[in-house]
Tab-separated table of C-alpha atoms in Angstrom:
chain	number	residue	atom	x	y	z
A	1	GLU	CA	103.947	111.176	103.092
A	2	ALA	CA	106.659	109.645	100.849
A	3	GLU	CA	107.590	106.926	103.301
A	4	ARG	CA	103.917	106.150	103.887
A	5	ARG	CA	103.562	105.692	100.083
A	6	GLU	CA	106.689	103.516	99.909
A	7	ARG	CA	105.388	101.258	102.732
A	8	ARG	CA	102.047	100.764	100.884
A	9	GLU	CA	103.938	99.827	97.697
A	10	GLU	CA	106.158	97.507	99.687
A	11	ARG	CA	103.036	95.684	101.263
A	12	ALA	CA	101.465	95.499	97.849
A	13	ARG	CA	104.606	93.972	96.364
A	14	ALA	CA	104.796	91.456	99.326
A	15	SER	CA	101.324	90.341	98.580
A	16	SER	CA	102.219	89.391	94.958
A	17	PRO	CA	103.395	85.812	94.123
A	18	PRO	CA	107.286	85.939	94.239
A	19	ARG	CA	109.252	84.928	91.255
A	20	ALA	CA	111.917	82.203	91.246
A	21	ALA	CA	115.343	83.810	92.017
A	22	SER	CA	118.832	82.402	92.782
A	23	LYS	CA	119.748	82.224	96.519
A	24	ALA	CA	121.766	85.249	97.558
A	25	TYR	CA	123.873	85.882	100.487
A	26	ASP	CA	121.459	86.634	103.341
A	27	PRO	CA	122.704	89.029	106.092
A	28	GLU	CA	119.754	87.928	108.334
A	29	GLU	CA	120.716	84.256	108.314
A	30	SER	CA	120.951	83.106	111.913
A	31	PRO	CA	124.494	82.074	113.128
A	32	SER	CA	124.743	78.257	112.782
A	33	ASP	CA	127.235	77.781	115.678
A	34	ASP	CA	127.699	80.145	118.545
A	35	SER	CA	129.938	77.871	120.497
A	36	SER	CA	133.047	78.479	118.372
A	37	ASP	CA	135.191	81.689	118.455
A	38	GLU	CA	135.580	81.402	114.660
A	39	ASP	CA	133.056	83.556	112.950
A	40	PHE	CA	132.197	82.066	109.475
A	41	ASP	CA	129.890	84.988	108.604
A	42	HIS	CA	132.520	87.636	109.147
A	43	LEU	CA	133.039	90.197	106.387
A	44	GLU	CA	136.048	92.420	105.813
A	45	GLU	CA	135.569	96.080	105.193
A	46	GLU	CA	135.155	96.760	101.516
A	47	LYS	CA	137.457	98.864	99.486
A	48	GLU	CA	134.652	100.245	97.288
A	49	ARG	CA	133.713	103.857	97.900
A	50	LYS	CA	130.475	104.322	99.826
A	51	PRO	CA	127.535	105.494	97.455
A	52	ASP	CA	126.225	108.981	97.857
A	53	THR	CA	123.255	109.297	100.347
A	54	GLY	CA	121.498	111.787	98.121
A	55	PHE	CA	118.714	114.067	99.099
A	56	PHE	CA	114.996	114.355	99.305
A	57	GLU	CA	113.078	116.685	97.026
A	58	GLN	CA	110.539	118.287	99.145
A	59	ASP	CA	108.358	119.568	96.191
A	60	PRO	CA	108.930	117.108	93.384
A	61	SER	CA	107.396	117.652	89.975
A	62	GLU	CA	104.929	115.172	88.423
A	63	GLU	CA	107.592	113.984	86.041
A	64	LEU	CA	110.061	113.373	88.920
A	65	LEU	CA	107.392	111.370	90.746
A	66	GLU	CA	106.816	109.209	87.749
A	67	ASN	CA	110.539	108.606	87.239
A	68	LEU	CA	111.075	107.818	90.964
A	69	SER	CA	108.133	105.341	90.840
A	70	ARG	CA	109.449	103.735	87.633
A	71	TRP	CA	113.062	103.315	89.026
A	72	LYS	CA	111.601	101.777	92.266
A	73	ASN	CA	109.639	99.355	90.267
A	74	GLN	CA	112.600	98.481	88.162
A	75	ALA	CA	114.643	97.927	91.370
A	76	MET	CA	112.031	95.467	92.640
A	77	ASP	CA	111.863	93.626	89.368
A	78	ALA	CA	115.529	93.256	89.360
A	79	LEU	CA	115.511	91.904	92.976
A	80	ASP	CA	112.757	89.475	91.970
A	81	ALA	CA	114.980	88.233	89.080
A	82	GLY	CA	117.993	88.030	91.337
A	83	ASP	CA	119.968	90.735	89.622
A	84	LEU	CA	121.191	92.524	92.679
A	85	LYS	CA	123.648	94.903	90.836
A	86	LYS	CA	120.925	96.223	88.570
A	87	ALA	CA	118.606	96.700	91.670
A	88	LEU	CA	121.409	98.693	93.286
A	89	ASP	CA	121.755	100.821	90.285
A	90	ARG	CA	118.055	101.587	90.320
A	91	TYR	CA	117.937	102.330	93.995
A	92	SER	CA	120.849	104.670	93.731
A	93	ALA	CA	119.090	106.449	90.852
A	94	VAL	CA	116.143	107.095	93.176
A	95	ILE	CA	118.312	108.379	96.081
A	96	SER	CA	120.538	110.464	94.010
A	97	ARG	CA	117.699	112.314	92.187
A	98	GLY	CA	115.490	113.352	95.169
A	99	GLY	CA	114.012	110.131	96.529
A	100	ALA	CA	116.351	109.687	99.474
A	101	THR	CA	113.769	108.831	102.231
A	102	ALA	CA	114.835	106.898	105.308
A	103	LEU	CA	113.041	103.827	104.088
A	104	MET	CA	114.708	103.976	100.679
A	105	LEU	CA	118.162	104.395	102.132
A	106	THR	CA	117.499	101.487	104.434
A	107	LYS	CA	116.363	99.321	101.519
A	108	ARG	CA	119.613	100.081	99.639
A	109	GLY	CA	121.620	99.572	102.755
A	110	GLU	CA	120.146	96.037	103.029
A	111	LEU	CA	120.910	95.353	99.394
A	112	LEU	CA	124.441	96.599	99.883
A	113	LEU	CA	124.910	94.072	102.860
A	114	LYS	CA	123.737	91.355	100.471
A	115	LEU	CA	126.468	92.511	98.186
A	116	ARG	CA	129.002	92.138	101.003
A	117	ARG	CA	129.496	95.958	101.467
A	118	PRO	CA	128.856	96.344	105.273
A	119	CYS	CA	130.573	99.853	105.471
A	120	ALA	CA	128.320	101.160	102.710
A	121	THR	CA	125.302	99.638	104.583
A	122	ILE	CA	126.316	101.346	107.830
A	123	SER	CA	126.526	104.701	105.981
A	124	ASP	CA	123.137	104.337	104.396
A	125	CYS	CA	121.459	103.194	107.718
A	126	THR	CA	123.142	105.962	109.673
A	127	ARG	CA	121.788	108.626	107.404
A	128	ALA	CA	118.322	106.904	107.424
A	129	ILE	CA	118.394	107.017	111.318
A	130	GLU	CA	119.232	110.807	111.047
A	131	LEU	CA	116.174	111.301	108.865
A	132	ASN	CA	113.885	108.970	110.918
A	133	PRO	CA	115.120	107.966	114.375
A	134	ASP	CA	111.999	105.737	114.843
A	135	LEU	CA	112.738	103.516	111.881
A	136	GLY	CA	113.370	100.142	113.453
A	137	LYS	CA	114.421	98.589	110.219
A	138	ALA	CA	117.370	100.987	109.790
A	139	PHE	CA	118.689	100.021	113.303
A	140	ARG	CA	118.189	96.291	112.546
A	141	VAL	CA	120.007	96.375	109.033
A	142	ARG	CA	122.903	98.549	110.482
A	143	GLY	CA	123.199	96.110	113.458
A	144	PHE	CA	123.530	93.165	111.036
A	145	ALA	CA	126.298	95.100	109.236
A	146	PHE	CA	128.141	95.676	112.542
A	147	ARG	CA	127.610	92.032	113.410
A	148	LYS	CA	129.260	90.961	110.135
A	149	LEU	CA	132.239	93.285	110.818
A	150	GLY	CA	132.632	91.796	114.261
A	151	ARG	CA	131.738	95.117	115.913
A	152	TRP	CA	129.770	93.386	118.601
A	153	ALA	CA	129.034	96.229	121.050
A	154	GLU	CA	127.677	98.452	118.244
A	155	ALA	CA	125.738	95.572	116.704
A	156	ASP	CA	124.285	94.700	120.251
A	157	GLN	CA	123.010	98.314	120.787
A	158	ASP	CA	121.558	98.660	117.347
A	159	LEU	CA	119.752	95.287	117.533
A	160	ALA	CA	118.380	96.155	120.999
A	161	ASP	CA	117.017	99.537	119.618
A	162	ALA	CA	115.489	97.663	116.533
A	163	GLN	CA	113.824	95.169	118.740
A	164	ARG	CA	112.425	97.996	120.956
A	165	LEU	CA	111.064	99.924	118.051
A	166	ASP	CA	109.845	97.079	115.890
A	167	TYR	CA	110.185	93.626	117.277
A	168	ASP	CA	111.075	90.882	114.875
A	169	GLU	CA	111.189	87.169	115.775
A	170	GLY	CA	113.879	86.391	113.261
A	171	THR	CA	116.222	88.980	114.609
A	172	ALA	CA	116.020	87.556	118.137
A	173	ALA	CA	118.412	84.664	117.364
A	174	VAL	CA	121.013	87.110	115.892
A	175	HIS	CA	120.649	89.439	118.778
A	176	LYS	CA	121.145	86.547	121.206
A	177	PHE	CA	124.309	85.551	119.452
A	178	VAL	CA	125.686	89.083	119.341
A	179	THR	CA	124.953	89.600	123.045
A	180	ALA	CA	126.750	86.434	124.040
A	181	LYS	CA	129.814	87.707	121.958
A	182	VAL	CA	129.743	90.972	123.784
A	183	ARG	CA	129.569	89.221	127.193
A	184	LYS	CA	132.409	86.773	126.208
A	185	ALA	CA	134.604	89.737	125.108
A	186	ALA	CA	133.858	91.567	128.431
A	187	LYS	CA	134.765	88.486	130.387
A	188	ARG	CA	138.126	88.092	128.533
A	189	GLN	CA	138.876	91.797	129.212
A	190	ARG	CA	138.234	91.317	132.844
A	191	ALA	CA	140.400	88.096	132.929
A	192	GLY	CA	143.213	89.968	131.058
A	193	SER	CA	143.095	93.013	133.408
A	194	SER	CA	143.258	90.617	136.496
A	195	GLY	CA	146.293	88.878	135.048
A	196	ALA	CA	148.095	91.962	133.936
A	197	PRO	CA	151.438	92.980	135.577
A	198	GLY	CA	150.947	95.059	138.643
A	199	ALA	CA	147.425	93.951	139.132
A	200	LYS	CA	146.447	93.238	142.692
A	201	ARG	CA	145.815	89.619	143.580
A	202	PRO	CA	143.553	88.402	146.386
A	203	ARG	CA	145.506	87.017	149.395
């Protein structure tokens, strides 16, 4: 019920006219050049501690429901204004005080990736998938995080699961890029194995 309510709020928000905001780092941006081995979108593992994944209050009071709704709205307002750190603070308030649904964790994970924190994104989305294994968006966001870390096989699997659960046209180009990386790595591994000392050579 909580996730259905969040989805309704998200759709209503999406139908409102967007405010002008500064361009932020976009983890879903398609790779510009898949012919080069150099990955210009690569991120290093961050040093910051991963945020707590919180809990979900099964029987919230009216006061808690009002607070959770207010913090969610504040997070959305902050996102509209381009204030990603404030949005993160508000999402974390929701999650740490009983509103840690799979969808909310995925939203925060998506935001953490925009803040260049892929390991924290993976943590949030992994917990989201534990709560709801059918949430395609959680696999998609985690797949983007693996892609940014250059963990191609894990990214490929997550993006395949995401597309199976909830196909997204924009994700298709990223998935194609990742799959090509996996195949290239496998080809190199085979070539390296065949050239290793002691390997049998065809006569």
